[in-house]
Short mmCIF file of C-alpha atoms and ligand atoms in Angstrom, two decimals:
data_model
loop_
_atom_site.label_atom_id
_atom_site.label_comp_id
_atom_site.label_asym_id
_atom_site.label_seq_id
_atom_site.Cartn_x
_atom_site.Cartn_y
_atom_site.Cartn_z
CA UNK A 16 18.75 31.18 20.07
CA UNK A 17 20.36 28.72 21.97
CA UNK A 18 20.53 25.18 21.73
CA UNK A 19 19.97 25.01 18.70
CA UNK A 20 22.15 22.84 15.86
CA UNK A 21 22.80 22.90 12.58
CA UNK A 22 20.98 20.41 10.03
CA UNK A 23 21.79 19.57 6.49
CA UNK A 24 18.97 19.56 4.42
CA UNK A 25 18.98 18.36 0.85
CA UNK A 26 16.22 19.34 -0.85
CA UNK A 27 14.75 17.97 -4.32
CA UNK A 28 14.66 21.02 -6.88
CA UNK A 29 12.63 21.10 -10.00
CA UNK A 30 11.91 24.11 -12.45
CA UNK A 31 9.64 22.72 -15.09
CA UNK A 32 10.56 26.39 -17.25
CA UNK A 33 14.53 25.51 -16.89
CA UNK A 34 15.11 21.97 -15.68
CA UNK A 35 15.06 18.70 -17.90
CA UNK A 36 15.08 17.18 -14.27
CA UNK A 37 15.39 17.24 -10.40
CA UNK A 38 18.61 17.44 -8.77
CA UNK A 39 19.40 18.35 -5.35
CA UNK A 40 20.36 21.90 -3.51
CA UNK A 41 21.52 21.66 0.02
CA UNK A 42 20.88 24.18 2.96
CA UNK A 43 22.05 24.52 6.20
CA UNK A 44 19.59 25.33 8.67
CA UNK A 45 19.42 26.30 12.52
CA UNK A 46 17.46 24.00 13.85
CA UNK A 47 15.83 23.88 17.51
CA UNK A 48 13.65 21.38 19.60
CA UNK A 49 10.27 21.12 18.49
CA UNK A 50 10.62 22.66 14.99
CA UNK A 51 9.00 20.36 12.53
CA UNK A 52 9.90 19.66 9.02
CA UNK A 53 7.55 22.41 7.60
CA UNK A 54 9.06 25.58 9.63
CA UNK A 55 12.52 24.41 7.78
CA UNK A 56 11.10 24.80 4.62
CA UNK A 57 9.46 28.34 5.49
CA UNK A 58 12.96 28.91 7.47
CA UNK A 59 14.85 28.23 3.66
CA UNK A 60 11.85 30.37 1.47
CA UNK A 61 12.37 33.07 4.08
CA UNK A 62 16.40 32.97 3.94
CA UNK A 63 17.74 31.34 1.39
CA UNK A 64 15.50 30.78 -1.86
CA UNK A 65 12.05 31.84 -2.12
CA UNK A 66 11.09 30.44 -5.38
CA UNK A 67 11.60 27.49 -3.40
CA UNK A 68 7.45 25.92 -4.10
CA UNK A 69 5.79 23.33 -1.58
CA UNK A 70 1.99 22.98 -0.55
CA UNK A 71 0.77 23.36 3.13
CA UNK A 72 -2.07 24.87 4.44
CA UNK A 73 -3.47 23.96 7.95
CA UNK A 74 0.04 23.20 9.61
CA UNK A 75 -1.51 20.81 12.30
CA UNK A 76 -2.30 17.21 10.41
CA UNK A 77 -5.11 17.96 9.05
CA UNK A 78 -5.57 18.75 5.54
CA UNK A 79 -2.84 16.49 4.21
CA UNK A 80 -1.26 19.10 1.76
CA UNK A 81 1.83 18.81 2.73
CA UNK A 82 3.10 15.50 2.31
CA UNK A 83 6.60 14.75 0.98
CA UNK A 84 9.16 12.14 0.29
CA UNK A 85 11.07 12.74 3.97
CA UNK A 86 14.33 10.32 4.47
CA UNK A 87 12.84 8.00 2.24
CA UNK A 88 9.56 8.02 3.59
CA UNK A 89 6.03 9.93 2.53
CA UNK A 90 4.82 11.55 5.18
CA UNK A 91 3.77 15.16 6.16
CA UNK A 92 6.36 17.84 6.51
CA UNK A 93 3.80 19.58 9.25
CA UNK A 94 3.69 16.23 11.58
CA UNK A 95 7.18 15.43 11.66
CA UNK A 96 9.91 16.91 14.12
CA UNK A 97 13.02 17.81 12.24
CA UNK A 98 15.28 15.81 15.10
CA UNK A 99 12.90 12.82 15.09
CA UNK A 100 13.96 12.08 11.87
CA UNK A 101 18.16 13.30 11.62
CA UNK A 102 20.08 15.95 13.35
CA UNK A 103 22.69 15.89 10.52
CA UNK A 104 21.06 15.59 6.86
CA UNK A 105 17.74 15.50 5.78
CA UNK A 106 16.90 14.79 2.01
CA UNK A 107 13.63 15.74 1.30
CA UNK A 108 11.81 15.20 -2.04
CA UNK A 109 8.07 14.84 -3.90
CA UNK A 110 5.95 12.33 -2.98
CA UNK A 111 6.77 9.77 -5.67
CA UNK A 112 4.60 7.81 -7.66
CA UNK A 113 3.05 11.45 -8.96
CA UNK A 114 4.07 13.67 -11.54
CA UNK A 115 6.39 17.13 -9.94
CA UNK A 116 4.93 20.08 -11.05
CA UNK A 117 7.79 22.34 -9.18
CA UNK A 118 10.01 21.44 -6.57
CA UNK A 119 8.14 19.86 -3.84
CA UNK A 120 5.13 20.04 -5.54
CA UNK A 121 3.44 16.96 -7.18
CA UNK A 122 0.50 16.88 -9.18
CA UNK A 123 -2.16 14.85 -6.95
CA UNK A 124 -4.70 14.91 -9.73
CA UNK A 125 -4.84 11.33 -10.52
CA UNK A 126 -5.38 10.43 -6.87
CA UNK A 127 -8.03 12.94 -6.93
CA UNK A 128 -9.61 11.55 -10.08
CA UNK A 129 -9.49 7.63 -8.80
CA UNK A 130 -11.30 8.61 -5.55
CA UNK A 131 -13.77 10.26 -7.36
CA UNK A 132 -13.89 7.22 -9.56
CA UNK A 133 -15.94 5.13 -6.81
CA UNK A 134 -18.01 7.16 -5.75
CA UNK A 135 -17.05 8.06 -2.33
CA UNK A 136 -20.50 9.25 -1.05
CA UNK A 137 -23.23 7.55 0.33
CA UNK A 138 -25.74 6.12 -2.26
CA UNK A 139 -29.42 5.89 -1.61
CA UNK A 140 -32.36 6.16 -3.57
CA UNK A 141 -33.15 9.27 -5.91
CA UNK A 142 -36.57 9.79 -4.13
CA UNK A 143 -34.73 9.60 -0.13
CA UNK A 144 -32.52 12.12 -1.57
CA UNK A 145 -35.07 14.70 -2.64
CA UNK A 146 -37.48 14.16 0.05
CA UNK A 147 -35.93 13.20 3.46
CA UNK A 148 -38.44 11.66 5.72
CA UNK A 149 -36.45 10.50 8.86
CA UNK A 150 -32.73 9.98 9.69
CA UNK A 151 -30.69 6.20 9.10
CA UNK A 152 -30.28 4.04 11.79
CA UNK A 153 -27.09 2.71 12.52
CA UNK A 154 -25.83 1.04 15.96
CA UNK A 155 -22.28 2.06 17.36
CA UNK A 156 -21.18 -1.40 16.26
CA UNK A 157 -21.76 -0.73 12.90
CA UNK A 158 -20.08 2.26 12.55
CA UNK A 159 -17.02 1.08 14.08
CA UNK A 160 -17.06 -1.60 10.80
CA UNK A 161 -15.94 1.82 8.97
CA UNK A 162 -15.09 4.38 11.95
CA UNK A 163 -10.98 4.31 10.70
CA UNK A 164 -11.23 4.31 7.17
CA UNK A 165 -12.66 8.17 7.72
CA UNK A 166 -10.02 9.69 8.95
CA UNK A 167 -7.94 9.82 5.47
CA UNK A 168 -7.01 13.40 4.70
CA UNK A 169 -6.39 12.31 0.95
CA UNK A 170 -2.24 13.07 1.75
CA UNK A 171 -1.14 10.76 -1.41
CA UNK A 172 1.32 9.13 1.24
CA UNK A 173 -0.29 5.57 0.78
CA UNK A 174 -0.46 5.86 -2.67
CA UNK A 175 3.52 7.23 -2.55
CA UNK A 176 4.79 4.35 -0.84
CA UNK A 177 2.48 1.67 -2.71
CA UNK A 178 5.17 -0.52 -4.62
CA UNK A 179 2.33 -1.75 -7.04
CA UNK A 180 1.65 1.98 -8.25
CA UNK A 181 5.60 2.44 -8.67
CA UNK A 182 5.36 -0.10 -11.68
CA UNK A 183 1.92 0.52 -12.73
CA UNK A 184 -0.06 3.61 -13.02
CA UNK A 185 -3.61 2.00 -13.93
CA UNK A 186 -3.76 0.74 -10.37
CA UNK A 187 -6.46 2.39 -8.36
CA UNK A 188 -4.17 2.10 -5.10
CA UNK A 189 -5.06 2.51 -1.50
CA UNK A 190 -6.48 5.77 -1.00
CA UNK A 191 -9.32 4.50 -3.49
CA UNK A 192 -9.99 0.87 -2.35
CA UNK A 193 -10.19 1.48 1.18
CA UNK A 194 -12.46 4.68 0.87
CA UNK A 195 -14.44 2.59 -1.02
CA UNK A 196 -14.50 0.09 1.45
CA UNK A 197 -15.58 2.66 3.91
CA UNK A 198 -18.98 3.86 2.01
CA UNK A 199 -19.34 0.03 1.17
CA UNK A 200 -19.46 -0.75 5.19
CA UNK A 201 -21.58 1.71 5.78
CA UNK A 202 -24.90 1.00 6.58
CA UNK A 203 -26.94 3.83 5.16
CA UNK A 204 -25.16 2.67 1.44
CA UNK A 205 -26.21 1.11 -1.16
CA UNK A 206 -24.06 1.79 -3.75
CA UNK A 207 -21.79 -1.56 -3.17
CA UNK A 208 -22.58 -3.15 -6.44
CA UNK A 209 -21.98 -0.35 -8.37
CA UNK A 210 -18.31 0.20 -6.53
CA UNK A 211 -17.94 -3.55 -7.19
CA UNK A 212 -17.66 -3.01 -11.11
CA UNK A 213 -14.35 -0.53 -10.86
CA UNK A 214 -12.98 -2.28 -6.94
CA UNK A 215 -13.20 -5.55 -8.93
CA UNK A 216 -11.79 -4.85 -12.11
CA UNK A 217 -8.37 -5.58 -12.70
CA UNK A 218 -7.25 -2.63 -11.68
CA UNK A 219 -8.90 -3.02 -8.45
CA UNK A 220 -8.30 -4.20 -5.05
CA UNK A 221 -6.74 -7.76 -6.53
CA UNK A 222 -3.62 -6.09 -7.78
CA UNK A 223 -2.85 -5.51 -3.77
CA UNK A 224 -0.61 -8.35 -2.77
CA UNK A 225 0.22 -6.74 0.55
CA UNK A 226 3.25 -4.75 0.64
CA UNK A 227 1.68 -3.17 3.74
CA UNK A 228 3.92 -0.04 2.74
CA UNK A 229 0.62 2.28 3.15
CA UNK A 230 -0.58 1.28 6.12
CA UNK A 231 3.00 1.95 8.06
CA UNK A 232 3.50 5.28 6.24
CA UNK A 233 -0.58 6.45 6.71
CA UNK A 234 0.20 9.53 9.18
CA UNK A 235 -3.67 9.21 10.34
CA UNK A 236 -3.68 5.41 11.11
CA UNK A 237 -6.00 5.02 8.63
CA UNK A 238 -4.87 1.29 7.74
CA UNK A 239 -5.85 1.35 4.12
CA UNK A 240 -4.40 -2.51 3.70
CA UNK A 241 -6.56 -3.55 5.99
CA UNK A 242 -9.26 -1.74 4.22
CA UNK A 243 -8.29 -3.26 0.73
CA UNK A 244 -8.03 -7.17 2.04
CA UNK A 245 -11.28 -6.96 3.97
CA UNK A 246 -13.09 -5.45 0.67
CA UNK A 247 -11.41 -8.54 -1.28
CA UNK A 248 -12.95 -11.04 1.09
CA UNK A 249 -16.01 -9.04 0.24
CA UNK A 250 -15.64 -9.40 -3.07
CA UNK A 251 -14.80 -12.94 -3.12
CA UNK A 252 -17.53 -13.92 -1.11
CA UNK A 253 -20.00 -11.69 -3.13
CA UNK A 254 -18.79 -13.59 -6.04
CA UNK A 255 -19.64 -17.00 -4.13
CA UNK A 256 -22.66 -16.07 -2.95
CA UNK A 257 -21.92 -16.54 0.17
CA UNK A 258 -23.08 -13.51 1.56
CA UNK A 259 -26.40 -12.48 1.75
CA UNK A 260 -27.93 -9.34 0.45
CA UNK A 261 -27.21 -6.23 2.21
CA UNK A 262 -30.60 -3.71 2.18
CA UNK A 263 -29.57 -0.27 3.23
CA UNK A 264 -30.84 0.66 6.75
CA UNK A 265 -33.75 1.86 7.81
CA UNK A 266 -35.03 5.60 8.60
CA UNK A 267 -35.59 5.52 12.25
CA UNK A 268 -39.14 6.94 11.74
CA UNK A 269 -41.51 8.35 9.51
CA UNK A 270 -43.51 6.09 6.73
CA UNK A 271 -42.94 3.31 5.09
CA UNK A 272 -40.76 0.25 6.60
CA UNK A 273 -38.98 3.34 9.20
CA UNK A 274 -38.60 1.75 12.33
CA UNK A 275 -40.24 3.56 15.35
CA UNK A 276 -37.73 3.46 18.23
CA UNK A 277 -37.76 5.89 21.30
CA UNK A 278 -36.16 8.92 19.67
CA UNK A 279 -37.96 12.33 19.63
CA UNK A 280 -38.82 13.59 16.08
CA UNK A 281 -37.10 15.42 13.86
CA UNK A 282 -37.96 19.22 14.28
CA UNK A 283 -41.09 20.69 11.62
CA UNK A 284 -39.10 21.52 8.49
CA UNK A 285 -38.68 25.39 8.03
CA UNK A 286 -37.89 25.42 4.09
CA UNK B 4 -2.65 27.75 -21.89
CA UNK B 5 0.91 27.77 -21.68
CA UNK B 6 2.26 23.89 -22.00
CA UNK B 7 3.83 22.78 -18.66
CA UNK B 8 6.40 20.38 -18.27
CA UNK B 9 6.38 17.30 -15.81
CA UNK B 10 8.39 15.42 -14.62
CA UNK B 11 7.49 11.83 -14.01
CA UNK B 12 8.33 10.49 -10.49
CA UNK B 13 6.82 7.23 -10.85
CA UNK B 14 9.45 4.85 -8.89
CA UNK B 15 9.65 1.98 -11.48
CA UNK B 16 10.92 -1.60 -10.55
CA UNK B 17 14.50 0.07 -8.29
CA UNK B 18 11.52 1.31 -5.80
CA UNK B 19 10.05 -2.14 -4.91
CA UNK B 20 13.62 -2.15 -2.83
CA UNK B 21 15.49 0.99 -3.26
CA UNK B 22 14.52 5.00 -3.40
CA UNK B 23 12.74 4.36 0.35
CA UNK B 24 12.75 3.75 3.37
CA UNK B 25 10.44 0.79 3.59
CA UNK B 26 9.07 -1.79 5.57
CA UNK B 27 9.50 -5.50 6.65
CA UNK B 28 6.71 -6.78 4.44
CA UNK B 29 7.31 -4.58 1.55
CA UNK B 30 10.67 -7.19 1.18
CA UNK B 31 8.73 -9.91 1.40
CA UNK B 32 6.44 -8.98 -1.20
CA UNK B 33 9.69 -8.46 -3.37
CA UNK B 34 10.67 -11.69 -2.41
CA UNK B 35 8.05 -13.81 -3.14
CA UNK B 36 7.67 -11.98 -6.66
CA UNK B 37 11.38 -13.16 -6.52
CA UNK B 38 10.77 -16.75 -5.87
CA UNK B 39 7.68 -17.08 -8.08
CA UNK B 40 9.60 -16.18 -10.98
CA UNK B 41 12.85 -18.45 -9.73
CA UNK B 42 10.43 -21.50 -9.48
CA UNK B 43 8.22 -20.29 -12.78
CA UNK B 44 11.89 -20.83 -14.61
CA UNK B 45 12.76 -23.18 -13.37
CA UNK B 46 9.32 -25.37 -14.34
CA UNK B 47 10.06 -24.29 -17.73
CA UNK B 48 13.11 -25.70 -17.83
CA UNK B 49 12.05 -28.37 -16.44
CA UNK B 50 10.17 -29.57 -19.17
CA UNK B 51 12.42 -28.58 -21.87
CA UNK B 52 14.84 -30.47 -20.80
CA UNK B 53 13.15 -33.56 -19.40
CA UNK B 54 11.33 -33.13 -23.03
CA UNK B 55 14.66 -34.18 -24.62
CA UNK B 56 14.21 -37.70 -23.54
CA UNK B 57 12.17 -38.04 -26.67
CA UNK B 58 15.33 -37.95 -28.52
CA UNK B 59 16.95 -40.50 -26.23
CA UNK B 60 18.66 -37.85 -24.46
CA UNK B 61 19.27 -38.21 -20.69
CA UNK B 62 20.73 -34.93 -19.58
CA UNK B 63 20.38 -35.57 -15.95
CA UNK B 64 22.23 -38.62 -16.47
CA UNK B 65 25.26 -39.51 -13.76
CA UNK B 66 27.51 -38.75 -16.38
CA UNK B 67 25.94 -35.70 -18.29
CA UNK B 68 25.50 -32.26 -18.51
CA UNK B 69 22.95 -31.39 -15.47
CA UNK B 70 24.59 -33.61 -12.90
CA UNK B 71 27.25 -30.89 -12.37
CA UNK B 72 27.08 -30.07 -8.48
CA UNK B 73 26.06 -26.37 -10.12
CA UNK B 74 23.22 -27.67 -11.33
CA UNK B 75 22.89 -29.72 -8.09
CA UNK B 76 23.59 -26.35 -5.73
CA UNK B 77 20.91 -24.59 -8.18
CA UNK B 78 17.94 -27.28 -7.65
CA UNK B 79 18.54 -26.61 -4.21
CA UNK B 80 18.21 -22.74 -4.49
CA UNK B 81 14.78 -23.38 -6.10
CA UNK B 82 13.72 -26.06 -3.30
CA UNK B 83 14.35 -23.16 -0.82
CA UNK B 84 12.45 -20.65 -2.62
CA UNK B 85 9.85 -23.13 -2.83
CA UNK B 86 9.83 -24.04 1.06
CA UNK B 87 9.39 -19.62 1.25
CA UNK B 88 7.14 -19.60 -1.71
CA UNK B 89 4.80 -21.82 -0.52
CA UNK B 90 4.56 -21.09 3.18
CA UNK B 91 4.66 -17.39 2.66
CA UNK B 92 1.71 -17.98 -0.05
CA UNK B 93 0.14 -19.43 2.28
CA UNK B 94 0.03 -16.74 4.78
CA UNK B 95 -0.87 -13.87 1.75
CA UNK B 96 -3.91 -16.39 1.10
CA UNK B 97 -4.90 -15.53 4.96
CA UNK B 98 -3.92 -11.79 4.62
CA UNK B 99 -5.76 -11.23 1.43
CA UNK B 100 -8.79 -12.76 2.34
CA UNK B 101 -8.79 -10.30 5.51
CA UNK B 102 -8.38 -13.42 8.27
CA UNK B 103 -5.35 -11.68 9.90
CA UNK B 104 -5.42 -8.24 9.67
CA UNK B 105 -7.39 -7.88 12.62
CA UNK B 106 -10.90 -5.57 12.76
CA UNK B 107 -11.06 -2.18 12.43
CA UNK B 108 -10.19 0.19 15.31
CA UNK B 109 -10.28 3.47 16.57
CA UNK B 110 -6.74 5.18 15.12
CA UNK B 111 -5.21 6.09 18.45
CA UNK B 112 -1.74 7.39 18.17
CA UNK B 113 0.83 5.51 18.24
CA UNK B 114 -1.47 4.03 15.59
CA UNK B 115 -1.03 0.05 15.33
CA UNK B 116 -1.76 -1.48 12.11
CA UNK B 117 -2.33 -5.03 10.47
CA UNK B 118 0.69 -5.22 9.83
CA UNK B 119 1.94 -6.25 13.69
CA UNK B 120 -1.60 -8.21 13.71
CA UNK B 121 -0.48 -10.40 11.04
CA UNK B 122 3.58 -10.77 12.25
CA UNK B 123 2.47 -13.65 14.34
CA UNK B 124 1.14 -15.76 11.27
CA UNK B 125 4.20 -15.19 9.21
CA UNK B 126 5.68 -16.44 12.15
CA UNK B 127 4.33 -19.33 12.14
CA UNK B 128 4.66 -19.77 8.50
CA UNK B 129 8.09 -19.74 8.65
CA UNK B 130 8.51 -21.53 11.27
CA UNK B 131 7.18 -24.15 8.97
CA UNK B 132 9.24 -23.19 5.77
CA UNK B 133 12.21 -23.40 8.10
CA UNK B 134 11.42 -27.03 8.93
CA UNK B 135 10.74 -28.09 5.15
CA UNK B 136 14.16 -26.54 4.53
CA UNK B 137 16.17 -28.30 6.90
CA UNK B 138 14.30 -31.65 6.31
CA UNK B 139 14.99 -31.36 2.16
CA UNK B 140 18.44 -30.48 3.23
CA UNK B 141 19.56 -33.44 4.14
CA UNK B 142 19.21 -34.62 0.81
CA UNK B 143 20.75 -32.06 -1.47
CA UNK B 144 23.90 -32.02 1.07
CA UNK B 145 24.16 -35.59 1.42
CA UNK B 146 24.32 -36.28 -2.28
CA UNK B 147 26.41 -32.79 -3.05
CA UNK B 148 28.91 -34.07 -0.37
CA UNK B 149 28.85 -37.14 -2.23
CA UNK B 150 29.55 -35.59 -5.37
CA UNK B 151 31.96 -33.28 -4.82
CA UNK B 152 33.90 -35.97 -2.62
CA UNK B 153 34.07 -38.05 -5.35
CA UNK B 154 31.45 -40.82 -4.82
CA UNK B 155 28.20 -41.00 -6.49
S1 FES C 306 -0.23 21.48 6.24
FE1 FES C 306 -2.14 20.49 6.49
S2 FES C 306 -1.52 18.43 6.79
FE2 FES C 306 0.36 19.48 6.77
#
């Protein structure tokens, strides 16, 4: 093909059967305009090595398998054109701040485990849940309170680039704290308190002293430091009482305290 | 199951600055870690030594140990950490408390972040740490110059 150059690309290597740790194999790889990060390593599995291991599965940004430690900086190999970054070297790696299983290949368990830690669902009352009357009101201006922090795709970049987590492991990090913050903003919640006990704790949002590493590195521009500092000033001013009780909203119709706006109703239920 | 090995990537204290490409405030965050500790040492000191005037001993006398101009050139190292400390403190008090981050927004690529909302507060801040810095100057180099030229 033409137009295309050659590109260095030192990648992190890491056979937990044979190696007592990484080191680095270099490949040389044709690279063209618009080939991103991800078609060099299929480009070096297909070539070169193919016990070469790395996760990716919807290629476009969304899934947020395949992030990595590119040039120094987590983000995901799918996202990123190869001559955005270099068109000499590359050096790509794990995301750090995890375990490697294999190569590129880190073991995103304990992010996994600390976002299931707070709950990241919306919390109502047992008796809602089994018999849904009506649906929750909530005005465009309240869902914008939370809008961004939905867009994480649960990468691990944030909590890669988190300087606090590269010293200490019992940090909950940013992924957690600002998805908590998220189903604490929203409206139809009301399972704040209970988040409160583990965001709170010491290993909670307080051990954020704003690096602000996440939110540059966040390939969704999720902003999870701006999610963690806004659920401290909740928490502080929870712990003042100075702000008053948050009820979860209202069912736009049906019994009970359901508010009766101009909305047609819900269609007969057919189970 | 067969055991697996792992290897641990956590970064450890070299990644607060090194192993990364990282950001503007990410140094600041060092530094001010930095600076705490300088000043936290340097209050320790403090007291042991002013402690030995029990004893009768004046080590910060014109003619003993700690009026070295190292000692001197030092005290002024931890009034400029204490001109950042304090100013950037300040700010982190604003940031933390989620005054300058700014609300939240629809992520629209190129996706802007808190951490440009903020930049004009540390600004500021340091605009004010700057001023503190050059005002306690004058003393430090007035009596340094002093001291190394001889006089008292
Ligand atoms: S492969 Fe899905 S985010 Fe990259």
């Amino acid at each position: 093909m033409s137009n295309e150059i050659n590109v260095k690309f030192h990648i992190r290597r890491y056979n937990p059967k044979k190696d007592k740790s990484p080191y680095f194999q270099v490949f040389d790889i044709p690279v063209s305009k618009g080939m991103v990060i991800l078609d060099a390593l299929h480009y070096i599995r297909e070539n070169y090595d193919s016990s070469l291991a790395f996760r990716y599965s919807c290629r476009m940004g969304v899934c947020g398998s395949c992030g990595m430690l590119i040039n120094g900086s987590p983000t995901l190999a799918c996202n990123t054109q190869i001559l955005d970054v270099s068109d000499k070297e590359i050096t790509i790696g794990p995301l750090p701040n995890f375990q490697i299983l294999k190569d590129l290949v880190p073991d995103l368990m304990p992010l996994f485990e600390k976002h299931r830690s707070i709950s990241p669902f919306i919390i109502r009352d047992e008796k809602e849940l089994d018999d849904p009357e009506g649906e929750y009101y909530q005005t465009p201006e309240q869902l914008e309170e939370y809008l961004q922090f939905t867009y994480c795709i649960k990468c691990g970049c944030c909590m890669a680039a988190c300087p606090t987590l590269a010293t200490d492991k019992n940090y909950l990090g940013p992924q957690p704290l600002s998805q908590a913050h998220r189903y604490n903003k929203d409206t139809r919640d009301s399972g704040r308190k209970k988040r409160n006990e583990i965001t709170g704790s010491r290993d909670g949002a307080f051990k954020c002293h704003y690096a602000g590493e996440c939110s540059r590195v966040c390939p969704k521009g999720v902003d999870p430091a701006k999610a963690v500092q806004i659920l401290k000033r909740q928490l502080v001013f929870e712990f003042l009482h100075l702000i008053k009780k948050q009820e979860p909203c209202q069912k736009l119709h049906g019994p009970g305290k359901g508010e009766k706006l101009d909305i047609p109703e819900a269609p007969e239920k057919t189970v | 199951m067969e055991k697996v090995n792992r290897y641990d990537n956590r970064l450890g204290i070299l990644g607060w600055a090194f192993k990364g490409r990282w950001g503007f405030e990410r140094y600041l965050y060092i530094l001010h870690r930095l600076t705490g500790l300088g000043i936290l040492l340097y209050f320790l000191m403090h007291i042991f030594v002013t402690s030995f005037r029990a004893m009768n001993i004046y080590l910060w006398a014109p003619d003993n140990f700690f009026h070295h101009p190292l000692f001197r050139f030092g005290e002024y190292l931890v009034f400029l950490a204490f001109a950042f400390h304090a100013f950037n403190g300040l700010r982190l008090i604003f940031v933390e408390l989620g005054f300058a981050v700014g609300k939240p927004i629809e992520p629209v690529y190129p996706y802007k972040t808190s951490l440009t909302k903020q930049r004009p507060l540390f600004i500021v801040m340091m605009v004010f740490a700057a001023i503190l810095a050059i005002l306690g100057s004058y003393e430090f180099v007035i009596s340094l110059g002093k001291m190394v030229g001889g006089g008292q």
